[in-house]
N, CA and C of each residue as an Amber inpcrd file, in Angstrom:
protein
   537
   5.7920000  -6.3980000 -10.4730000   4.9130000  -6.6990000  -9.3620000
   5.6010000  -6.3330000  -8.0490000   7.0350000  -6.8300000  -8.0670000
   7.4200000  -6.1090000  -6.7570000   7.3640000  -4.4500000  -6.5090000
   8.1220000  -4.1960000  -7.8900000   7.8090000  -2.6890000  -7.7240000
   6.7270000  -2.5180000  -6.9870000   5.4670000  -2.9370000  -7.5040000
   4.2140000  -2.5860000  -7.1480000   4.0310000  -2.5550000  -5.3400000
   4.4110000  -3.6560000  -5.2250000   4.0540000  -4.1900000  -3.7730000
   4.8950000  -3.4430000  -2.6900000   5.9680000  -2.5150000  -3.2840000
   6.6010000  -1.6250000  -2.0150000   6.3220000  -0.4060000  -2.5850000
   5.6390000  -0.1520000  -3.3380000   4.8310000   1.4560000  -3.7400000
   3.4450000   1.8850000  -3.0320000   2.7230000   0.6060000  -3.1470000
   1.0950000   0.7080000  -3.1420000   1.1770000   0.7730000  -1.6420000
   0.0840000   2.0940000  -1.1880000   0.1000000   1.7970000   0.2690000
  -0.3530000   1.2630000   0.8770000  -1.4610000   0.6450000   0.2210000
  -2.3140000  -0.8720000   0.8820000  -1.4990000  -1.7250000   1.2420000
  -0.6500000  -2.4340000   0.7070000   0.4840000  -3.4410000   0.8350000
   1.1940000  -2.6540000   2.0740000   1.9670000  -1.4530000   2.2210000
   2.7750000  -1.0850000   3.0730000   2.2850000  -1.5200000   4.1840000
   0.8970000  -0.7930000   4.3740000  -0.3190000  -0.6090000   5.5110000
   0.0430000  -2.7270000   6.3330000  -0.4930000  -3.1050000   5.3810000
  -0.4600000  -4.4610000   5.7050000   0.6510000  -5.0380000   6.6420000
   1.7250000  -4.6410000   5.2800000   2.9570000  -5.2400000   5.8620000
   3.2290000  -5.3360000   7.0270000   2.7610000  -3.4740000   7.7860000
   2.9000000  -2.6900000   9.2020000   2.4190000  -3.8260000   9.9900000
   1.1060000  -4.0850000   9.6380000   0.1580000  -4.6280000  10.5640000
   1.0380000  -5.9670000  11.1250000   1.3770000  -6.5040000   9.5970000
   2.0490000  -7.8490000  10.2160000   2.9960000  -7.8160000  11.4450000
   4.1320000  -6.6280000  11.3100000   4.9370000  -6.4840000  11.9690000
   4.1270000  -6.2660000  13.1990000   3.5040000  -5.6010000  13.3260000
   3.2110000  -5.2540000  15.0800000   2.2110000  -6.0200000  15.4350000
   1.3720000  -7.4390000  14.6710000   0.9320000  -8.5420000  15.1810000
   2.5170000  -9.8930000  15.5880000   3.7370000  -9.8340000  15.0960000
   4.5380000 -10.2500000  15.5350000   5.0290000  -9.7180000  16.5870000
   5.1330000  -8.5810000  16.8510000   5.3300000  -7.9220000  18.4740000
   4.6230000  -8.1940000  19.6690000   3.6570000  -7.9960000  19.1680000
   2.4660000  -8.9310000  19.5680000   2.3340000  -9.8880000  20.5880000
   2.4950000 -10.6060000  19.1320000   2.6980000 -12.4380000  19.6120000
   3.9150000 -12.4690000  20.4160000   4.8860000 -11.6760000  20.0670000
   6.5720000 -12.1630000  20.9810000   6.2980000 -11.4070000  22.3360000
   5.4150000 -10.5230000  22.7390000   5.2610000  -9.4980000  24.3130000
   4.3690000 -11.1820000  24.6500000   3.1470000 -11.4850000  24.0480000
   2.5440000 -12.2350000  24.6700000   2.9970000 -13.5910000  25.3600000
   3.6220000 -14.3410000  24.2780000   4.6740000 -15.4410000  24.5020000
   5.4830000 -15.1750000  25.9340000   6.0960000 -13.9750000  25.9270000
   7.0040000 -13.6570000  27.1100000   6.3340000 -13.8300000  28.3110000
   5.1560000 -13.6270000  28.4780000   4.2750000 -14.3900000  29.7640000
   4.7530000 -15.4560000  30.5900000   5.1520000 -16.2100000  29.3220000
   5.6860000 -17.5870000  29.7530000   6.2240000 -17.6600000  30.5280000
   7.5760000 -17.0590000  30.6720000   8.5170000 -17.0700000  31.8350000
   8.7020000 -15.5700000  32.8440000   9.4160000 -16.3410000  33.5100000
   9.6950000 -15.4810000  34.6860000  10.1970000 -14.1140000  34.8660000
   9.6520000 -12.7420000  35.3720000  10.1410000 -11.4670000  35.3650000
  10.7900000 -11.1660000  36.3730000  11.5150000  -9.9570000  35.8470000
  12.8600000  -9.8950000  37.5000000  12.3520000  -8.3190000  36.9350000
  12.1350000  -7.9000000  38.4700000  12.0880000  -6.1910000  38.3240000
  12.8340000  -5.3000000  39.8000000  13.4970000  -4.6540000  39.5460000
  14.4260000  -4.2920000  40.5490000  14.0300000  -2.5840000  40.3910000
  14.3920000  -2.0600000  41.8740000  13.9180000  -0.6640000  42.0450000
  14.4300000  -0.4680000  42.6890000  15.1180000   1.0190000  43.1090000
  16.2110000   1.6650000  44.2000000  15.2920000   2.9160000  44.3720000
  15.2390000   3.5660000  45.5810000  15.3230000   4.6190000  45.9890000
  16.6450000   4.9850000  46.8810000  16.5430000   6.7720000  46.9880000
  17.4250000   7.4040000  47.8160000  16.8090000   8.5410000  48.1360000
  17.0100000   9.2070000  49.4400000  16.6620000  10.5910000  49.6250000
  17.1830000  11.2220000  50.9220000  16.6220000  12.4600000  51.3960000
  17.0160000  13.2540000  52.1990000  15.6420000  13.7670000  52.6170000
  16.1300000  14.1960000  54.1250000  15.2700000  14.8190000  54.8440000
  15.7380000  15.7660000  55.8770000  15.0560000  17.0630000  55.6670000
  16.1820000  18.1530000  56.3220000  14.6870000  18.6710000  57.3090000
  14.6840000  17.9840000  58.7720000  13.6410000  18.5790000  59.4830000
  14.3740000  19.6860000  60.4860000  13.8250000  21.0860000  60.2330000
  14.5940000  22.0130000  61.2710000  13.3510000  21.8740000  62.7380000
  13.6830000  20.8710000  63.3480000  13.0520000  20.4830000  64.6060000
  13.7810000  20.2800000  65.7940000  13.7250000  20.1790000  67.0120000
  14.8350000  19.4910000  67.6600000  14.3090000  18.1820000  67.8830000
  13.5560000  17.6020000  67.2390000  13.2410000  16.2700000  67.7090000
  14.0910000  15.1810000  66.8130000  13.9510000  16.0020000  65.5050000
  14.7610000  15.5140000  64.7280000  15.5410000  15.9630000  63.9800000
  16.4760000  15.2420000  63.1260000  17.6070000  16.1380000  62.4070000
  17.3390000  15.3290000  60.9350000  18.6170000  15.9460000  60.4600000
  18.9150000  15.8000000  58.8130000  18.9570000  14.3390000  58.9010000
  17.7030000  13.7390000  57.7390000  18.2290000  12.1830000  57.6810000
  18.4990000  11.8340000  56.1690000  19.0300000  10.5160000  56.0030000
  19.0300000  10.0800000  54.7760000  18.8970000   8.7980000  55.0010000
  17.6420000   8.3930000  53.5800000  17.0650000   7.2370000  53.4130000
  17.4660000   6.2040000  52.4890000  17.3610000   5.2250000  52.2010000
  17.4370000   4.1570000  50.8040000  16.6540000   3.1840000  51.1190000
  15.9690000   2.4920000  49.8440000  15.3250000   1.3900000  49.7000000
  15.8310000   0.7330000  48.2860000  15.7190000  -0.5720000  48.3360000
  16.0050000  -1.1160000  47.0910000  14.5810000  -2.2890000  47.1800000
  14.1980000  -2.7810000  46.2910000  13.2630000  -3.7890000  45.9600000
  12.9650000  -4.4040000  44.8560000  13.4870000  -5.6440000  44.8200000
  13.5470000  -6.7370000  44.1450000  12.3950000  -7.0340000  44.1140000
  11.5750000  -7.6020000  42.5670000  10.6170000  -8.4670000  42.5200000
  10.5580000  -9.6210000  41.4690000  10.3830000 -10.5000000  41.9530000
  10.2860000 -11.9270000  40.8540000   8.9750000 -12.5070000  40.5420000
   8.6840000 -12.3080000  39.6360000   7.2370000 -13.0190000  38.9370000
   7.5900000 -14.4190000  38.1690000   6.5230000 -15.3440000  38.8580000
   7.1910000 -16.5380000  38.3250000   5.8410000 -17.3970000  37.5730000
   4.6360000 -16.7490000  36.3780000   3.8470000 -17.4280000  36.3070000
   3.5300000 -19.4380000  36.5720000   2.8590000 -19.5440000  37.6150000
   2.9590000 -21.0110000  37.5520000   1.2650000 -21.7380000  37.0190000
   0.4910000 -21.0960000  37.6010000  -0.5080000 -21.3920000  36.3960000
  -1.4700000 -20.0610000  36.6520000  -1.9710000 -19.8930000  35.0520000
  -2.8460000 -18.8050000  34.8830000  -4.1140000 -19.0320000  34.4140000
  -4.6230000 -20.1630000  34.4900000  -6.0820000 -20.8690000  34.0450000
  -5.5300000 -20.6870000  32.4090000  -4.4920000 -21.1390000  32.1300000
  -4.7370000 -21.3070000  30.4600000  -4.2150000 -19.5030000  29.8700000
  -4.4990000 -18.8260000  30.2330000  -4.9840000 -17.5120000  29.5740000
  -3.9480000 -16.9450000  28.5910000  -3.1470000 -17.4600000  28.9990000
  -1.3560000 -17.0130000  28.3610000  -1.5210000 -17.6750000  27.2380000
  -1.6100000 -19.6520000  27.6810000  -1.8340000 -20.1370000  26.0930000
  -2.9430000 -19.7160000  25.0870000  -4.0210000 -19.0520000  25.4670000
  -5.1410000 -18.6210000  24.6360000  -4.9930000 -17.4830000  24.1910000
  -4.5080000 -16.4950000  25.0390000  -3.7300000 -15.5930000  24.1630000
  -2.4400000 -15.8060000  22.8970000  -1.4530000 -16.7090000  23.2060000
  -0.9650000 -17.1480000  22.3810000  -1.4380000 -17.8120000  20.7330000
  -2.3450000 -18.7050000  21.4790000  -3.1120000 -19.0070000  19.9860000
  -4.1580000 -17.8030000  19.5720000  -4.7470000 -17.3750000  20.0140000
  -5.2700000 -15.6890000  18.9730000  -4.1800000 -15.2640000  18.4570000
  -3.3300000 -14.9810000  19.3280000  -2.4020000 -13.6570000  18.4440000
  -1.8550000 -14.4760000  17.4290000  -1.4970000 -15.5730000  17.1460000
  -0.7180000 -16.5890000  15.9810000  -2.0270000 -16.4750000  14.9840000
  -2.9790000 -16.9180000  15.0580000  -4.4600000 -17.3530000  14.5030000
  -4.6290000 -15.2080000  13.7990000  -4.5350000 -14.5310000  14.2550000
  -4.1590000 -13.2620000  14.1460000  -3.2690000 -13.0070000  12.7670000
  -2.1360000 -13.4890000  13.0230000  -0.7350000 -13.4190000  12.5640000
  -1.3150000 -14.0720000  11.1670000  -1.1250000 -15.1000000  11.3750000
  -1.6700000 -16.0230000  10.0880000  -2.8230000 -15.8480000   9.3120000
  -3.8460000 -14.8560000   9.7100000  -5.0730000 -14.4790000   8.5940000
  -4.5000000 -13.0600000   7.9200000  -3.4740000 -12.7350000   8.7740000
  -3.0930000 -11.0030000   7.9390000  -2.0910000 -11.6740000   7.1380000
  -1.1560000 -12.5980000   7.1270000  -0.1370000 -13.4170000   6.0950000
  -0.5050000 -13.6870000   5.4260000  -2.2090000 -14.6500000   5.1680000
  -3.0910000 -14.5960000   4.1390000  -3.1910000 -13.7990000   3.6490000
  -3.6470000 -12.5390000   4.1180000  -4.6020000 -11.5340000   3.5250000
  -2.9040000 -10.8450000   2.3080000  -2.0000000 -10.8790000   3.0020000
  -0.8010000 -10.4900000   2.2340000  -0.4700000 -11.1310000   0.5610000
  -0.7620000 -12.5130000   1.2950000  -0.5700000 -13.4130000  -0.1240000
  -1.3500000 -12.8930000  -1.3350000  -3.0470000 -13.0240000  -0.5530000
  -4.0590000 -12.5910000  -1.8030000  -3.8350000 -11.2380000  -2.5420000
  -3.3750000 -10.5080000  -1.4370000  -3.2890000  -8.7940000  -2.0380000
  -2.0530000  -8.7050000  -2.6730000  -0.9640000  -9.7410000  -2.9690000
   0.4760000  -9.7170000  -3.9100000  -0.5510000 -10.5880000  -5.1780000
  -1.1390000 -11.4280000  -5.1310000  -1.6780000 -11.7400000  -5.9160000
  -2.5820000 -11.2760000  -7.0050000  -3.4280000 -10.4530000  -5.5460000
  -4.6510000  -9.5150000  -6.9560000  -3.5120000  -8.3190000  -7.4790000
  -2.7060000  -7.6300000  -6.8760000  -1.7870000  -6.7780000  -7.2350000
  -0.9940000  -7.7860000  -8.7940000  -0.6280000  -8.3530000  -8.3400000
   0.1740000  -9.0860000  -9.8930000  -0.6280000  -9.1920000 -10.8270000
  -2.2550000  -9.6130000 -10.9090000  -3.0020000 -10.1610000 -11.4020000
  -3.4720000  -8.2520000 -12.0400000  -3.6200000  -7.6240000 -11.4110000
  -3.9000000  -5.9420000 -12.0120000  -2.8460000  -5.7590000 -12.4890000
  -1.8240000  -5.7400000 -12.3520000  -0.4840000  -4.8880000 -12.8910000
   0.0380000  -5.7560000 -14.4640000  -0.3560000  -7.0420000 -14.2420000
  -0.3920000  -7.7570000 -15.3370000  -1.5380000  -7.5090000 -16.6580000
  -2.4980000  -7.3420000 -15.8400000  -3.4520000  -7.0430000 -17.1770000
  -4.0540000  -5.3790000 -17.5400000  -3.4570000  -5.0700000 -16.3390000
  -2.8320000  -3.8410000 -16.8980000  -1.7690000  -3.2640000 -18.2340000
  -0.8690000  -3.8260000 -17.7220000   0.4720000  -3.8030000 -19.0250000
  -0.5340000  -4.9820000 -20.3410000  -0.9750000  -5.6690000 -20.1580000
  -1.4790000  -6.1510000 -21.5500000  -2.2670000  -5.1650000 -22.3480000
  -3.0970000  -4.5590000 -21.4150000  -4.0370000  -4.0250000 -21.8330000
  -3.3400000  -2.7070000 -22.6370000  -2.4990000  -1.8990000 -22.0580000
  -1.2930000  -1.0730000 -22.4820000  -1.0950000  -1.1200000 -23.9630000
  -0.1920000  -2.6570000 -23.5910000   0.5760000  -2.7410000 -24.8460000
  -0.3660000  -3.4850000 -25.9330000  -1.7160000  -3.8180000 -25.6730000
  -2.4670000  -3.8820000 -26.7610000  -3.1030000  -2.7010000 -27.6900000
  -2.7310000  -1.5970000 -26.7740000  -3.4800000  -0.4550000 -27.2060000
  -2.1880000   0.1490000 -27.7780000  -1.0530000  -0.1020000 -27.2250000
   0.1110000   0.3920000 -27.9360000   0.5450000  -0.1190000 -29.3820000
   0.1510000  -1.2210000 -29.8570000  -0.0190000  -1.9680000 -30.8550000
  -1.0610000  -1.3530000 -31.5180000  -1.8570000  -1.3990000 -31.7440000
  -3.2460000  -0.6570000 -32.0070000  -2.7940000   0.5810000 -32.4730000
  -2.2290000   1.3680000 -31.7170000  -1.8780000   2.4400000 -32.0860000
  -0.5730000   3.1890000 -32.9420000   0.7390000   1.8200000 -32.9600000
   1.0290000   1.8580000 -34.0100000   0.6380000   1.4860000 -35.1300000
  -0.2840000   0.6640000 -35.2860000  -1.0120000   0.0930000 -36.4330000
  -1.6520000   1.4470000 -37.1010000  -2.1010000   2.0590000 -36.1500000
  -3.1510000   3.4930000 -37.0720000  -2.5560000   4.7290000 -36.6800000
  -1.0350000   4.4510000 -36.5720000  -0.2800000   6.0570000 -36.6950000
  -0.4130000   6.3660000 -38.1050000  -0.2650000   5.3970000 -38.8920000
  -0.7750000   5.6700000 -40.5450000  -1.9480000   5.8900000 -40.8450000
  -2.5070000   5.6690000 -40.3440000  -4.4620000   5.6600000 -40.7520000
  -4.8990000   6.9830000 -39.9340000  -4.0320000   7.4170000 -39.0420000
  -4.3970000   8.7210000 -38.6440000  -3.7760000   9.9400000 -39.4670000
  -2.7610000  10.0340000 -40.0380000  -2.5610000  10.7740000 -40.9140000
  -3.1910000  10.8580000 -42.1130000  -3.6720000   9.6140000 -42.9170000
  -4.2790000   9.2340000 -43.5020000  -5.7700000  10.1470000 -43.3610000
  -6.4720000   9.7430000 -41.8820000  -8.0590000  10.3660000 -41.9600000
  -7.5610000  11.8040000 -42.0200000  -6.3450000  12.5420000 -41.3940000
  -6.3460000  14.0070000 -41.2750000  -6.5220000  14.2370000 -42.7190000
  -5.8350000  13.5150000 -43.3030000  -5.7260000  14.2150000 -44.7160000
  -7.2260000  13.7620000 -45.4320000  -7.8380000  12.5280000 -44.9720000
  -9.3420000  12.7380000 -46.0400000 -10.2650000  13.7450000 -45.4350000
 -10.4420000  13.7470000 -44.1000000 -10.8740000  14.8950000 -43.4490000
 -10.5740000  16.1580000 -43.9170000  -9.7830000  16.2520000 -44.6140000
  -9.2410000  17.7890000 -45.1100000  -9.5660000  17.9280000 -46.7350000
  -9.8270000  16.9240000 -47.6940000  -9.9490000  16.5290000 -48.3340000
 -11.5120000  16.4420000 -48.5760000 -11.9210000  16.0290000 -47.4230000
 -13.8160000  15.9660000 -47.6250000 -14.1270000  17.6050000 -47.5530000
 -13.6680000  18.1600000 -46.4510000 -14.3020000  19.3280000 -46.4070000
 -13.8160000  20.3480000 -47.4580000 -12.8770000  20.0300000 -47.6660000
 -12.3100000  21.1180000 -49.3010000 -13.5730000  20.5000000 -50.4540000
 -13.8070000  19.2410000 -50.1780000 -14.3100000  19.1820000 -51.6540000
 -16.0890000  19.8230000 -51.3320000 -16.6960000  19.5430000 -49.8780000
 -17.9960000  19.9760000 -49.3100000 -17.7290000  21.3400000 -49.5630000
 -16.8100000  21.9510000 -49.3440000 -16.9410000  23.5510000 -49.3800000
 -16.8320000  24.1430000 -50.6120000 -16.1900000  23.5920000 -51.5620000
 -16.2940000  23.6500000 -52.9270000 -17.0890000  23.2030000 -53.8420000
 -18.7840000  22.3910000 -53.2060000 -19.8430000  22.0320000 -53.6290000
 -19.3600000  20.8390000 -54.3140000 -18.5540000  19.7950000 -54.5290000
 -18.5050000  19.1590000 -55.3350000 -18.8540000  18.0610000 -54.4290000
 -18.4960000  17.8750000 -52.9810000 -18.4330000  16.9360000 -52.6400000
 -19.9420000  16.6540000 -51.5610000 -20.1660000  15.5620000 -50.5930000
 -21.7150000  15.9750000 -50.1640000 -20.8800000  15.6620000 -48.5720000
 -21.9630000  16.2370000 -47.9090000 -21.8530000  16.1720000 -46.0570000
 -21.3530000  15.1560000 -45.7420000 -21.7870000  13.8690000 -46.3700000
 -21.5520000  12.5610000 -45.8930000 -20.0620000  12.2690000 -45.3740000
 -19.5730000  12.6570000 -46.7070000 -18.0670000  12.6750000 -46.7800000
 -17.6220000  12.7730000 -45.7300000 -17.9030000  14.2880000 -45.0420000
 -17.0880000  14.7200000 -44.2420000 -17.3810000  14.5490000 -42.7790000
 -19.0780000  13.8990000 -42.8290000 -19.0060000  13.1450000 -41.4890000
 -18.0900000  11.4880000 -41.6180000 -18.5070000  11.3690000 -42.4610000
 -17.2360000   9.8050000 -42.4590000 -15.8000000   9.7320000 -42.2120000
 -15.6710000  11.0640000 -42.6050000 -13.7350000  11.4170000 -42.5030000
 -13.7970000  12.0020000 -41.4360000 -14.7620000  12.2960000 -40.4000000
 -14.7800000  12.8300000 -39.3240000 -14.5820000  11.6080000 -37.8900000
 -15.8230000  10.6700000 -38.2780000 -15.9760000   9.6100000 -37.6130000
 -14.4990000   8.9790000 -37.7710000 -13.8660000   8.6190000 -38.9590000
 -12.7700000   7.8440000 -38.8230000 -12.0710000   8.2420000 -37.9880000
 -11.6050000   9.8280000 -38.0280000 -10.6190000  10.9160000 -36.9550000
 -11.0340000  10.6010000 -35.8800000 -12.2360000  10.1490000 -35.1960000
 -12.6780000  10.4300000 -33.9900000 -11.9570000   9.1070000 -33.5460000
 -12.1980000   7.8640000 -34.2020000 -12.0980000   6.6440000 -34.1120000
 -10.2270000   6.6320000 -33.4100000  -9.7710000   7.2900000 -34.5670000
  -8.2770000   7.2530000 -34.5280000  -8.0700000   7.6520000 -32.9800000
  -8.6940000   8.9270000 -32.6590000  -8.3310000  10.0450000 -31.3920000
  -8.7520000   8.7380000 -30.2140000  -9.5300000   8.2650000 -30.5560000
 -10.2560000   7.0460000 -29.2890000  -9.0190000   6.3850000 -28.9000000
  -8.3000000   5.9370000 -30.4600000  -7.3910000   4.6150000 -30.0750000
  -5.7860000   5.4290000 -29.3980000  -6.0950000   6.4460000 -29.6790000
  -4.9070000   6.7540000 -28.4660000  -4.8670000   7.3580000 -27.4310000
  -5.9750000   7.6010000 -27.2900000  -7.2730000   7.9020000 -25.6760000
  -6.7900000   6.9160000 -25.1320000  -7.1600000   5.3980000 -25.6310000
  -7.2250000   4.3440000 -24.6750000  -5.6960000   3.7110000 -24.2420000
  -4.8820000   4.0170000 -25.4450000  -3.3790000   4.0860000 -25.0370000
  -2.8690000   4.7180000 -23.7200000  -3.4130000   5.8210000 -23.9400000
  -3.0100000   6.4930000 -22.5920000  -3.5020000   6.5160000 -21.2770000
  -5.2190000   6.0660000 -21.2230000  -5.7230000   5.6160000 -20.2860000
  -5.2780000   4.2940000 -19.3530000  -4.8690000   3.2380000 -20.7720000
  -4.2390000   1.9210000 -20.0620000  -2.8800000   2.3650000 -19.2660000
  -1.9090000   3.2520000 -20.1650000  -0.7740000   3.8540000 -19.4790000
  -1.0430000   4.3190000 -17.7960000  -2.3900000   5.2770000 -18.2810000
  -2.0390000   5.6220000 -16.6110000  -2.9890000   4.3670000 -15.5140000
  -3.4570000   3.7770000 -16.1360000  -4.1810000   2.3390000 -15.1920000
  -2.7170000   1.5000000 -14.6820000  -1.6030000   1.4750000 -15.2720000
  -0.3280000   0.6930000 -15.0360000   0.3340000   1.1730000 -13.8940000
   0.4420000   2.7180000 -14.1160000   1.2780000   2.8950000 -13.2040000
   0.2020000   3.4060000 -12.1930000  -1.2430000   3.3680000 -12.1640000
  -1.4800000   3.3320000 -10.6060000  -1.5750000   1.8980000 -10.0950000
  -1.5110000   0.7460000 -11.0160000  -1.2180000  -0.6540000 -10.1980000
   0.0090000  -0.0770000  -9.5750000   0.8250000  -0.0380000 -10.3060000
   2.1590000  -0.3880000  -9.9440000   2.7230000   1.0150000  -8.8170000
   1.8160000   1.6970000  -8.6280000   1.7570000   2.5530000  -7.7420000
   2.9570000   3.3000000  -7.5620000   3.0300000   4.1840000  -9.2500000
   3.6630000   4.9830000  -9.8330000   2.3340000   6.8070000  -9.2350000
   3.0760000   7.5470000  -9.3960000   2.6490000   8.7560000  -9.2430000
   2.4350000   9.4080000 -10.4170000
């Protein structure tokens, strides 16, 4: 199941989401307190005038943001983005869940058919050979059609049960979000 859950890209997708609803929530939170933002300039000025000459300038500017009240808006943002946070953590749980819950009855389903199919690795050699057996005896008039649709049907039966072997095989590894 873990395998599963860092293969499948639904899960990845998710995971993402979570992460950048926690970024989120931690830019929003930061509201809270106080910002310091500082800025410098410098320059030159080359006027060929006689009124004036070559100057040089600077500015620096400090600014302090100190939220003291914002009608609420910070805390209401806060509770969305958490309320946010916490339905995609859900949604994580259920989707490790239905993921375990597929990948599990997946592999049953597998290894029931893998069972199955050692059971009639004998019974498939078995029909090849009455199958071969009906139609020698149909083609040699002794034997009737029936035969060899019955030894046919069994073959088909056999070919099914390791059809479905391999179908469950590849149902596993797209849970488990194998390639």
């Amino acid at each position: 199941v873990s395998e599963a859950m860092e293969k499948r890209p639904e899960a990845k997708e998710l995971e993402a989401k979570i992460k950048q609803a926690e970024f989120q929530l931690a830019s929003v939170k930061s509201d809270f307190y106080p910002t310091l933002g500082v800025n410098a300039n410098y320059g030159w000025q080359d006027y060929h005038s006689d009124l004036s000459s070559k100057d040089n300038y600077w500015n620096v500017v400090v600014a302090l943001r100190m939220p003291l009240f914002e009608g609420f808006t910070t805390k209401a943002r806060v509770s969305e983005d958490m309320a946010n946070l916490n339905g995609l953590r859900a949604q994580l749980i259920t989707m490790k869940q239905d993921i375990g819950l597929e990948v599990v009855k997946d592999y049953l389903s597998m290894q029931d058919a893998k069972a199955r199919l050692s059971v009639t690795s004998e019974t498939i050699r078995k029909t090849r050979e009455q199958l071969e057996i009906a139609q020698g005896r149909y083609e040699a008039g002794v034997g009737i059609l029936l035969e060899v649709t019955d030894a046919r049907v069994a073959r088909t039966t056999d070919i099914q049960t390791q059809n479905e072997y391999f179908i469950n095989r590849a149902k596993l590894d797209k849970a488990i979000g194998r390639e």
